PDB file of C-alpha atoms in Angstrom:
ATOM      1  CA  SER A   1     179.981  83.286  94.939  1.00  0.00           C
ATOM      2  CA  MET A   2     176.757  85.195  94.214  1.00  0.00           C
ATOM      3  CA  THR A   3     175.367  88.680  93.688  1.00  0.00           C
ATOM      4  CA  TYR A   4     172.133  90.183  94.996  1.00  0.00           C
ATOM      5  CA  GLU A   5     170.379  93.189  93.509  1.00  0.00           C
ATOM      6  CA  VAL A   6     166.825  94.515  93.885  1.00  0.00           C
ATOM      7  CA  ARG A   7     165.046  96.167  90.926  1.00  0.00           C
ATOM      8  CA  ASP A   8     161.328  96.992  90.649  1.00  0.00           C
ATOM      9  CA  GLY A   9     160.312  94.649  93.442  1.00  0.00           C
ATOM     10  CA  VAL A  10     162.392  91.706  92.217  1.00  0.00           C
ATOM     11  CA  ALA A  11     165.499  90.370  93.960  1.00  0.00           C
ATOM     12  CA  HIS A  12     167.896  89.252  91.231  1.00  0.00           C
ATOM     13  CA  VAL A  13     170.296  86.655  92.636  1.00  0.00           C
ATOM     14  CA  ARG A  14     173.112  85.419  90.399  1.00  0.00           C
ATOM     15  CA  PHE A  15     175.536  82.578  91.084  1.00  0.00           C
ATOM     16  CA  THR A  16     178.923  83.870  89.902  1.00  0.00           C
ATOM     17  CA  ASN A  17     181.404  81.013  90.335  1.00  0.00           C
ATOM     18  CA  ALA A  18     181.272  79.905  86.694  1.00  0.00           C
ATOM     19  CA  ALA A  19     184.814  78.514  86.820  1.00  0.00           C
ATOM     20  CA  GLY A  20     183.802  76.223  89.664  1.00  0.00           C
ATOM     21  CA  ALA A  21     180.469  75.261  88.057  1.00  0.00           C
ATOM     22  CA  ASN A  22     178.728  77.068  90.961  1.00  0.00           C
ATOM     23  CA  ALA A  23     179.434  74.063  93.156  1.00  0.00           C
ATOM     24  CA  VAL A  24     178.036  73.812  96.666  1.00  0.00           C
ATOM     25  CA  ASN A  25     180.736  74.343  99.299  1.00  0.00           C
ATOM     26  CA  PRO A  26     180.883  76.135 102.664  1.00  0.00           C
ATOM     27  CA  ALA A  27     181.322  79.585 101.079  1.00  0.00           C
ATOM     28  CA  PHE A  28     178.426  79.116  98.648  1.00  0.00           C
ATOM     29  CA  SER A  29     176.202  77.799 101.429  1.00  0.00           C
ATOM     30  CA  ALA A  30     176.979  80.697 103.772  1.00  0.00           C
ATOM     31  CA  ASP A  31     176.362  83.200 100.961  1.00  0.00           C
ATOM     32  CA  LEU A  32     173.061  81.560 100.038  1.00  0.00           C
ATOM     33  CA  ARG A  33     171.811  81.696 103.622  1.00  0.00           C
ATOM     34  CA  ALA A  34     172.844  85.365 103.919  1.00  0.00           C
ATOM     35  CA  VAL A  35     170.971  86.204 100.709  1.00  0.00           C
ATOM     36  CA  MET A  36     167.852  84.466 102.026  1.00  0.00           C
ATOM     37  CA  VAL A  37     167.965  86.500 105.226  1.00  0.00           C
ATOM     38  CA  ALA A  38     168.363  89.687 103.173  1.00  0.00           C
ATOM     39  CA  ILE A  39     165.333  88.768 101.045  1.00  0.00           C
ATOM     40  CA  GLU A  40     163.277  87.867 104.107  1.00  0.00           C
ATOM     41  CA  PHE A  41     163.710  91.303 105.671  1.00  0.00           C
ATOM     42  CA  ASP A  42     163.692  93.456 102.522  1.00  0.00           C
ATOM     43  CA  ASP A  43     160.111  94.745 102.198  1.00  0.00           C
ATOM     44  CA  GLU A  44     160.871  95.989  98.671  1.00  0.00           C
ATOM     45  CA  VAL A  45     161.298  92.400  97.486  1.00  0.00           C
ATOM     46  CA  LYS A  46     158.055  90.855  96.216  1.00  0.00           C
ATOM     47  CA  ALA A  47     159.540  87.989  94.161  1.00  0.00           C
ATOM     48  CA  VAL A  48     162.948  86.455  93.484  1.00  0.00           C
ATOM     49  CA  SER A  49     164.788  85.453  90.294  1.00  0.00           C
ATOM     50  CA  VAL A  50     167.840  83.182  90.626  1.00  0.00           C
ATOM     51  CA  THR A  51     170.120  82.483  87.669  1.00  0.00           C
ATOM     52  CA  ALA A  52     173.751  81.497  87.193  1.00  0.00           C
ATOM     53  CA  ASP A  53     176.854  82.500  85.255  1.00  0.00           C
ATOM     54  CA  GLY A  54     178.573  79.932  83.092  1.00  0.00           C
ATOM     55  CA  LYS A  55     177.491  76.714  81.462  1.00  0.00           C
ATOM     56  CA  VAL A  56     176.106  75.032  84.580  1.00  0.00           C
ATOM     57  CA  PHE A  57     173.467  76.293  87.020  1.00  0.00           C
ATOM     58  CA  CYS A  58     174.927  74.210  89.851  1.00  0.00           C
ATOM     59  CA  ALA A  59     177.044  71.077  89.538  1.00  0.00           C
ATOM     60  CA  GLY A  60     176.308  69.928  93.092  1.00  0.00           C
ATOM     61  CA  GLY A  61     178.642  69.354  96.005  1.00  0.00           C
ATOM     62  CA  ASP A  62     182.255  70.503  95.704  1.00  0.00           C
ATOM     63  CA  LEU A  63     183.781  67.015  95.718  1.00  0.00           C
ATOM     64  CA  LYS A  64     187.303  68.392  95.236  1.00  0.00           C
ATOM     65  CA  LEU A  65     186.975  70.352  98.483  1.00  0.00           C
ATOM     66  CA  PHE A  66     185.529  67.322 100.262  1.00  0.00           C
ATOM     67  CA  HIS A  67     188.424  65.196  99.003  1.00  0.00           C
ATOM     68  CA  GLU A  68     190.925  67.734 100.331  1.00  0.00           C
ATOM     69  CA  ALA A  69     189.193  67.657 103.734  1.00  0.00           C
ATOM     70  CA  GLY A  70     190.337  64.048 104.137  1.00  0.00           C
ATOM     71  CA  ALA A  71     189.335  62.492 107.448  1.00  0.00           C
ATOM     72  CA  GLU A  72     187.615  65.742 108.481  1.00  0.00           C
ATOM     73  CA  VAL A  73     185.064  65.528 105.664  1.00  0.00           C
ATOM     74  CA  PRO A  74     182.101  64.369 107.803  1.00  0.00           C
ATOM     75  CA  SER A  75     182.356  67.421 110.061  1.00  0.00           C
ATOM     76  CA  VAL A  76     183.006  69.764 107.113  1.00  0.00           C
ATOM     77  CA  ALA A  77     179.924  68.462 105.295  1.00  0.00           C
ATOM     78  CA  SER A  78     177.784  68.546 108.428  1.00  0.00           C
ATOM     79  CA  ASP A  79     178.789  72.123 109.194  1.00  0.00           C
ATOM     80  CA  MET A  80     178.155  73.216 105.612  1.00  0.00           C
ATOM     81  CA  LEU A  81     174.683  71.678 105.600  1.00  0.00           C
ATOM     82  CA  VAL A  82     173.631  73.806 108.568  1.00  0.00           C
ATOM     83  CA  ASP A  83     173.930  76.783 106.205  1.00  0.00           C
ATOM     84  CA  TYR A  84     172.784  75.029 103.025  1.00  0.00           C
ATOM     85  CA  HIS A  85     169.702  73.441 104.511  1.00  0.00           C
ATOM     86  CA  GLY A  86     169.061  76.580 106.570  1.00  0.00           C
ATOM     87  CA  ALA A  87     168.990  78.608 103.337  1.00  0.00           C
ATOM     88  CA  ILE A  88     166.456  76.201 101.829  1.00  0.00           C
ATOM     89  CA  TYR A  89     164.249  76.279 104.956  1.00  0.00           C
ATOM     90  CA  LYS A  90     164.274  80.086 104.685  1.00  0.00           C
ATOM     91  CA  MET A  91     163.431  80.034 100.971  1.00  0.00           C
ATOM     92  CA  ASN A  92     160.504  77.747 101.624  1.00  0.00           C
ATOM     93  CA  SER A  93     159.092  79.729 104.555  1.00  0.00           C
ATOM     94  CA  ILE A  94     159.467  83.254 103.127  1.00  0.00           C
ATOM     95  CA  PRO A  95     156.062  84.272 101.677  1.00  0.00           C
ATOM     96  CA  LYS A  96     157.522  85.458  98.372  1.00  0.00           C
ATOM     97  CA  PRO A  97     157.737  83.370  95.166  1.00  0.00           C
ATOM     98  CA  PHE A  98     161.206  82.151  94.162  1.00  0.00           C
ATOM     99  CA  VAL A  99     161.917  81.398  90.499  1.00  0.00           C
ATOM    100  CA  ALA A 100     165.022  79.534  89.261  1.00  0.00           C
ATOM    101  CA  GLY A 101     166.376  79.776  85.732  1.00  0.00           C
ATOM    102  CA  VAL A 102     168.475  76.708  84.938  1.00  0.00           C
ATOM    103  CA  ARG A 103     170.908  76.476  82.047  1.00  0.00           C
ATOM    104  CA  GLY A 104     173.299  73.618  81.338  1.00  0.00           C
ATOM    105  CA  ALA A 105     172.783  71.272  84.234  1.00  0.00           C
ATOM    106  CA  ALA A 106     171.674  70.849  87.810  1.00  0.00           C
ATOM    107  CA  GLY A 107     173.245  67.837  89.500  1.00  0.00           C
ATOM    108  CA  GLY A 108     173.342  66.459  93.033  1.00  0.00           C
ATOM    109  CA  ALA A 109     172.964  69.272  95.543  1.00  0.00           C
ATOM    110  CA  GLY A 110     172.218  71.587  92.594  1.00  0.00           C
ATOM    111  CA  LEU A 111     169.235  69.460  91.594  1.00  0.00           C
ATOM    112  CA  SER A 112     168.155  69.379  95.237  1.00  0.00           C
ATOM    113  CA  LEU A 113     168.336  73.167  95.455  1.00  0.00           C
ATOM    114  CA  MET A 114     166.443  73.627  92.200  1.00  0.00           C
ATOM    115  CA  ALA A 115     163.666  71.371  93.452  1.00  0.00           C
ATOM    116  CA  ALA A 116     163.153  73.624  96.490  1.00  0.00           C
ATOM    117  CA  PHE A 117     162.233  76.636  94.314  1.00  0.00           C
ATOM    118  CA  ASP A 118     158.581  77.482  93.809  1.00  0.00           C
ATOM    119  CA  LEU A 119     158.907  77.710  90.004  1.00  0.00           C
ATOM    120  CA  VAL A 120     161.647  76.552  87.624  1.00  0.00           C
ATOM    121  CA  VAL A 121     162.388  77.682  84.068  1.00  0.00           C
ATOM    122  CA  SER A 122     164.705  75.253  82.268  1.00  0.00           C
ATOM    123  CA  GLY A 123     166.857  75.653  79.190  1.00  0.00           C
ATOM    124  CA  GLU A 124     166.015  73.125  76.474  1.00  0.00           C
ATOM    125  CA  SER A 125     169.414  71.397  76.598  1.00  0.00           C
ATOM    126  CA  ALA A 126     169.682  71.271  80.409  1.00  0.00           C
ATOM    127  CA  LYS A 127     170.371  67.922  82.060  1.00  0.00           C
ATOM    128  CA  TYR A 128     169.275  66.728  85.497  1.00  0.00           C
ATOM    129  CA  THR A 129     170.821  63.984  87.599  1.00  0.00           C
ATOM    130  CA  MET A 130     170.970  63.077  91.280  1.00  0.00           C
ATOM    131  CA  ALA A 131     174.623  61.926  91.121  1.00  0.00           C
ATOM    132  CA  TYR A 132     174.975  61.154  94.828  1.00  0.00           C
ATOM    133  CA  THR A 133     175.372  57.382  94.833  1.00  0.00           C
ATOM    134  CA  ARG A 134     177.709  57.691  91.839  1.00  0.00           C
ATOM    135  CA  ALA A 135     180.130  59.258  94.316  1.00  0.00           C
ATOM    136  CA  GLY A 136     179.289  56.675  96.965  1.00  0.00           C
ATOM    137  CA  VAL A 137     177.217  59.029  99.121  1.00  0.00           C
ATOM    138  CA  THR A 138     173.558  59.597  99.972  1.00  0.00           C
ATOM    139  CA  PRO A 139     171.236  62.507  99.060  1.00  0.00           C
ATOM    140  CA  ASP A 140     171.126  65.882 100.798  1.00  0.00           C
ATOM    141  CA  GLY A 141     169.873  69.381  99.992  1.00  0.00           C
ATOM    142  CA  THR A 142     166.319  68.420 101.071  1.00  0.00           C
ATOM    143  CA  SER A 143     165.917  66.320  97.923  1.00  0.00           C
ATOM    144  CA  SER A 144     164.286  63.510  99.908  1.00  0.00           C
ATOM    145  CA  TYR A 145     161.539  66.043 100.631  1.00  0.00           C
ATOM    146  CA  PHE A 146     161.136  68.200  97.527  1.00  0.00           C
ATOM    147  CA  VAL A 147     162.278  66.004  94.650  1.00  0.00           C
ATOM    148  CA  ALA A 148     160.247  63.087  95.983  1.00  0.00           C
ATOM    149  CA  ARG A 149     157.150  65.261  96.271  1.00  0.00           C
ATOM    150  CA  HIS A 150     157.509  66.697  92.786  1.00  0.00           C
ATOM    151  CA  ILE A 151     158.093  63.430  90.955  1.00  0.00           C
ATOM    152  CA  GLY A 152     156.850  60.681  93.314  1.00  0.00           C
ATOM    153  CA  LEU A 153     158.658  57.955  95.226  1.00  0.00           C
ATOM    154  CA  ARG A 154     159.038  55.485  92.373  1.00  0.00           C
ATOM    155  CA  ARG A 155     160.818  58.003  90.148  1.00  0.00           C
ATOM    156  CA  MET A 156     162.791  59.423  93.069  1.00  0.00           C
ATOM    157  CA  LEU A 157     164.200  55.977  93.826  1.00  0.00           C
ATOM    158  CA  ASP A 158     165.051  55.478  90.149  1.00  0.00           C
ATOM    159  CA  LEU A 159     166.915  58.810  89.906  1.00  0.00           C
ATOM    160  CA  THR A 160     168.746  58.226  93.168  1.00  0.00           C
ATOM    161  CA  LEU A 161     169.737  54.603  92.796  1.00  0.00           C
ATOM    162  CA  THR A 162     170.592  54.560  89.080  1.00  0.00           C
ATOM    163  CA  ASN A 163     171.738  58.195  88.541  1.00  0.00           C
ATOM    164  CA  ARG A 164     169.880  58.279  85.237  1.00  0.00           C
ATOM    165  CA  VAL A 165     170.096  61.641  83.486  1.00  0.00           C
ATOM    166  CA  LEU A 166     166.886  63.463  82.616  1.00  0.00           C
ATOM    167  CA  SER A 167     166.588  65.793  79.641  1.00  0.00           C
ATOM    168  CA  ALA A 168     164.742  69.076  80.067  1.00  0.00           C
ATOM    169  CA  ALA A 169     161.727  67.620  78.254  1.00  0.00           C
ATOM    170  CA  GLU A 170     161.680  64.602  80.588  1.00  0.00           C
ATOM    171  CA  ALA A 171     162.085  66.855  83.618  1.00  0.00           C
ATOM    172  CA  GLU A 172     159.059  68.876  82.482  1.00  0.00           C
ATOM    173  CA  THR A 173     156.999  65.740  81.879  1.00  0.00           C
ATOM    174  CA  TRP A 174     157.956  64.414  85.316  1.00  0.00           C
ATOM    175  CA  GLY A 175     157.012  67.671  87.036  1.00  0.00           C
ATOM    176  CA  LEU A 176     160.541  68.560  88.081  1.00  0.00           C
ATOM    177  CA  VAL A 177     160.540  71.855  86.130  1.00  0.00           C
ATOM    178  CA  ASN A 178     157.637  74.129  85.176  1.00  0.00           C
ATOM    179  CA  ARG A 179     158.533  75.209  81.642  1.00  0.00           C
ATOM    180  CA  VAL A 180     161.264  74.784  79.043  1.00  0.00           C
ATOM    181  CA  VAL A 181     162.597  77.651  76.904  1.00  0.00           C
ATOM    182  CA  GLY A 182     165.538  78.159  74.551  1.00  0.00           C
ATOM    183  CA  ASP A 183     168.907  78.088  76.314  1.00  0.00           C
ATOM    184  CA  ASP A 184     169.574  81.725  75.440  1.00  0.00           C
ATOM    185  CA  ASP A 185     166.176  82.763  76.793  1.00  0.00           C
ATOM    186  CA  VAL A 186     166.463  81.256  80.279  1.00  0.00           C
ATOM    187  CA  ASP A 187     167.755  84.266  82.202  1.00  0.00           C
ATOM    188  CA  GLN A 188     165.238  86.663  80.680  1.00  0.00           C
ATOM    189  CA  ALA A 189     162.319  84.236  81.063  1.00  0.00           C
ATOM    190  CA  CYS A 190     163.212  83.689  84.716  1.00  0.00           C
ATOM    191  CA  ALA A 191     163.455  87.437  85.394  1.00  0.00           C
ATOM    192  CA  ASP A 192     160.227  88.120  83.491  1.00  0.00           C
ATOM    193  CA  LEU A 193     158.320  85.486  85.447  1.00  0.00           C
ATOM    194  CA  ALA A 194     159.568  86.900  88.769  1.00  0.00           C
ATOM    195  CA  GLN A 195     158.647  90.414  87.581  1.00  0.00           C
ATOM    196  CA  GLN A 196     155.155  89.258  86.634  1.00  0.00           C
ATOM    197  CA  LEU A 197     154.695  87.856  90.142  1.00  0.00           C
ATOM    198  CA  ALA A 198     156.145  90.962  91.811  1.00  0.00           C
ATOM    199  CA  ASP A 199     153.786  93.207  89.818  1.00  0.00           C
ATOM    200  CA  GLY A 200     150.750  91.135  90.753  1.00  0.00           C
ATOM    201  CA  PRO A 201     148.978  90.662  94.096  1.00  0.00           C
ATOM    202  CA  ALA A 202     152.229  89.950  95.938  1.00  0.00           C
ATOM    203  CA  TRP A 203     150.782  89.343  99.416  1.00  0.00           C
ATOM    204  CA  ALA A 204     148.262  86.895  97.983  1.00  0.00           C
ATOM    205  CA  SER A 205     150.897  85.110  95.880  1.00  0.00           C
ATOM    206  CA  GLY A 206     153.314  84.782  98.781  1.00  0.00           C
ATOM    207  CA  ASN A 207     150.659  83.529 101.169  1.00  0.00           C
ATOM    208  CA  ALA A 208     149.201  81.221  98.523  1.00  0.00           C
ATOM    209  CA  LYS A 209     152.649  79.618  98.382  1.00  0.00           C
ATOM    210  CA  ARG A 210     152.594  79.174 102.144  1.00  0.00           C
ATOM    211  CA  VAL A 211     149.063  77.748 102.184  1.00  0.00           C
ATOM    212  CA  ILE A 212     149.955  75.229  99.457  1.00  0.00           C
ATOM    213  CA  TYR A 213     153.109  73.937 101.142  1.00  0.00           C
ATOM    214  CA  GLU A 214     151.487  73.773 104.575  1.00  0.00           C
ATOM    215  CA  GLY A 215     148.314  72.224 103.182  1.00  0.00           C
ATOM    216  CA  TYR A 216     150.343  69.474 101.543  1.00  0.00           C
ATOM    217  CA  GLU A 217     151.640  68.514 104.978  1.00  0.00           C
ATOM    218  CA  SER A 218     148.265  68.769 106.730  1.00  0.00           C
ATOM    219  CA  SER A 219     145.201  66.686 107.337  1.00  0.00           C
ATOM    220  CA  LEU A 220     142.166  67.659 105.251  1.00  0.00           C
ATOM    221  CA  PRO A 221     140.426  69.657 108.030  1.00  0.00           C
ATOM    222  CA  GLU A 222     143.688  71.470 108.911  1.00  0.00           C
ATOM    223  CA  ALA A 223     144.226  72.399 105.267  1.00  0.00           C
ATOM    224  CA  GLY A 224     140.671  73.687 104.927  1.00  0.00           C
ATOM    225  CA  GLU A 225     140.804  75.656 108.178  1.00  0.00           C
ATOM    226  CA  ARG A 226     144.062  77.330 107.203  1.00  0.00           C
ATOM    227  CA  GLU A 227     142.691  78.195 103.770  1.00  0.00           C
ATOM    228  CA  GLY A 228     139.643  79.775 105.390  1.00  0.00           C
ATOM    229  CA  VAL A 229     141.734  81.968 107.666  1.00  0.00           C
ATOM    230  CA  VAL A 230     144.139  83.130 104.944  1.00  0.00           C
ATOM    231  CA  ILE A 231     141.576  83.803 102.175  1.00  0.00           C
ATOM    232  CA  ALA A 232     139.496  85.846 104.604  1.00  0.00           C
ATOM    233  CA  ALA A 233     142.607  87.867 105.484  1.00  0.00           C
ATOM    234  CA  SER A 234     143.408  88.351 101.785  1.00  0.00           C
ATOM    235  CA  MET A 235     139.893  89.668 101.127  1.00  0.00           C
ATOM    236  CA  GLY A 236     140.390  92.340 103.764  1.00  0.00           C
ATOM    237  CA  ARG A 237     143.576  93.679 102.194  1.00  0.00           C
ATOM    238  CA  HIS A 238     143.912  96.248  99.406  1.00  0.00           C
ATOM    239  CA  ASP A 239     144.685  93.740  96.653  1.00  0.00           C
ATOM    240  CA  GLY A 240     141.787  91.480  97.608  1.00  0.00           C
ATOM    241  CA  GLN A 241     139.357  94.392  97.698  1.00  0.00           C
ATOM    242  CA  GLU A 242     140.742  95.734  94.411  1.00  0.00           C
ATOM    243  CA  GLY A 243     140.739  92.360  92.650  1.00  0.00           C
ATOM    244  CA  ILE A 244     137.132  91.619  93.615  1.00  0.00           C
ATOM    245  CA  ALA A 245     136.017  95.139  92.648  1.00  0.00           C
ATOM    246  CA  ALA A 246     137.830  94.932  89.297  1.00  0.00           C
ATOM    247  CA  PHE A 247     136.085  91.645  88.509  1.00  0.00           C
ATOM    248  CA  ALA A 248     132.662  93.059  89.423  1.00  0.00           C
ATOM    249  CA  GLU A 249     133.314  96.242  87.452  1.00  0.00           C
ATOM    250  CA  LYS A 250     134.806  94.377  84.441  1.00  0.00           C
ATOM    251  CA  ARG A 251     138.138  96.255  84.508  1.00  0.00           C
ATOM    252  CA  ARG A 252     141.816  95.435  85.064  1.00  0.00           C
ATOM    253  CA  PRO A 253     142.886  95.357  88.712  1.00  0.00           C
ATOM    254  CA  ASP A 254     145.517  97.775  89.967  1.00  0.00           C
ATOM    255  CA  PHE A 255     147.468  95.704  92.481  1.00  0.00           C
ATOM    256  CA  THR A 256     149.946  97.333  94.837  1.00  0.00           C
ATOM    257  CA  GLY A 257     151.063  94.106  96.474  1.00  0.00           C
ATOM    258  CA  GLY A 258     149.310  95.001  99.736  1.00  0.00           C
TER     259      GLY A 258
END
């Protein structure tokens, strides 16, 4: 249900189940977790671009499959979420930036997944909706963590309880996506952004990500202490030394990602 290819320091992940609207089911979840493990241990990968075939980035949970599971659906869903949530925990903890390019729509578990990315490029006609309570169920996909943090509790409750649909422009205004581009430009813009990050000071970018997420969960002194430790480490590495020297010498830095 997805492909994985590394070029010039960027892992290009592509959801390929266009016919099934790239829905979240056990196979998709297992594949996503496997891709995350591959990215974690591939030292060539400095940044990640994730895009999707078809008209929809990810339509959310595979309700047809859940319907077919009948009375077994609670255990099927629970088992699937070990992989799905495990993939998202991995994505969040890996010190490499992850960029999503979203065309068409991200709904339910697809919206939840999108919210867990570090950066999101949206197509101008994309639509965003929680969709869970519309099917009589409650949120998953770590949306109670990430979506709520991006947009705030008041808006999170509105999206979840009313299933209102956000346009790309609204999603950008709310802080749910980072930038909006033409629908035909999404895949390239996503890849370009990941390439820009991979070509930059990759260790610093990846550890900046980590510091920001951990700082958000910390007390003020914990956040400051962690920042002190990590910036000092970054200054001792090649890219830190090179970046500081380039500034002092008024020239462009030559980052190697180290």
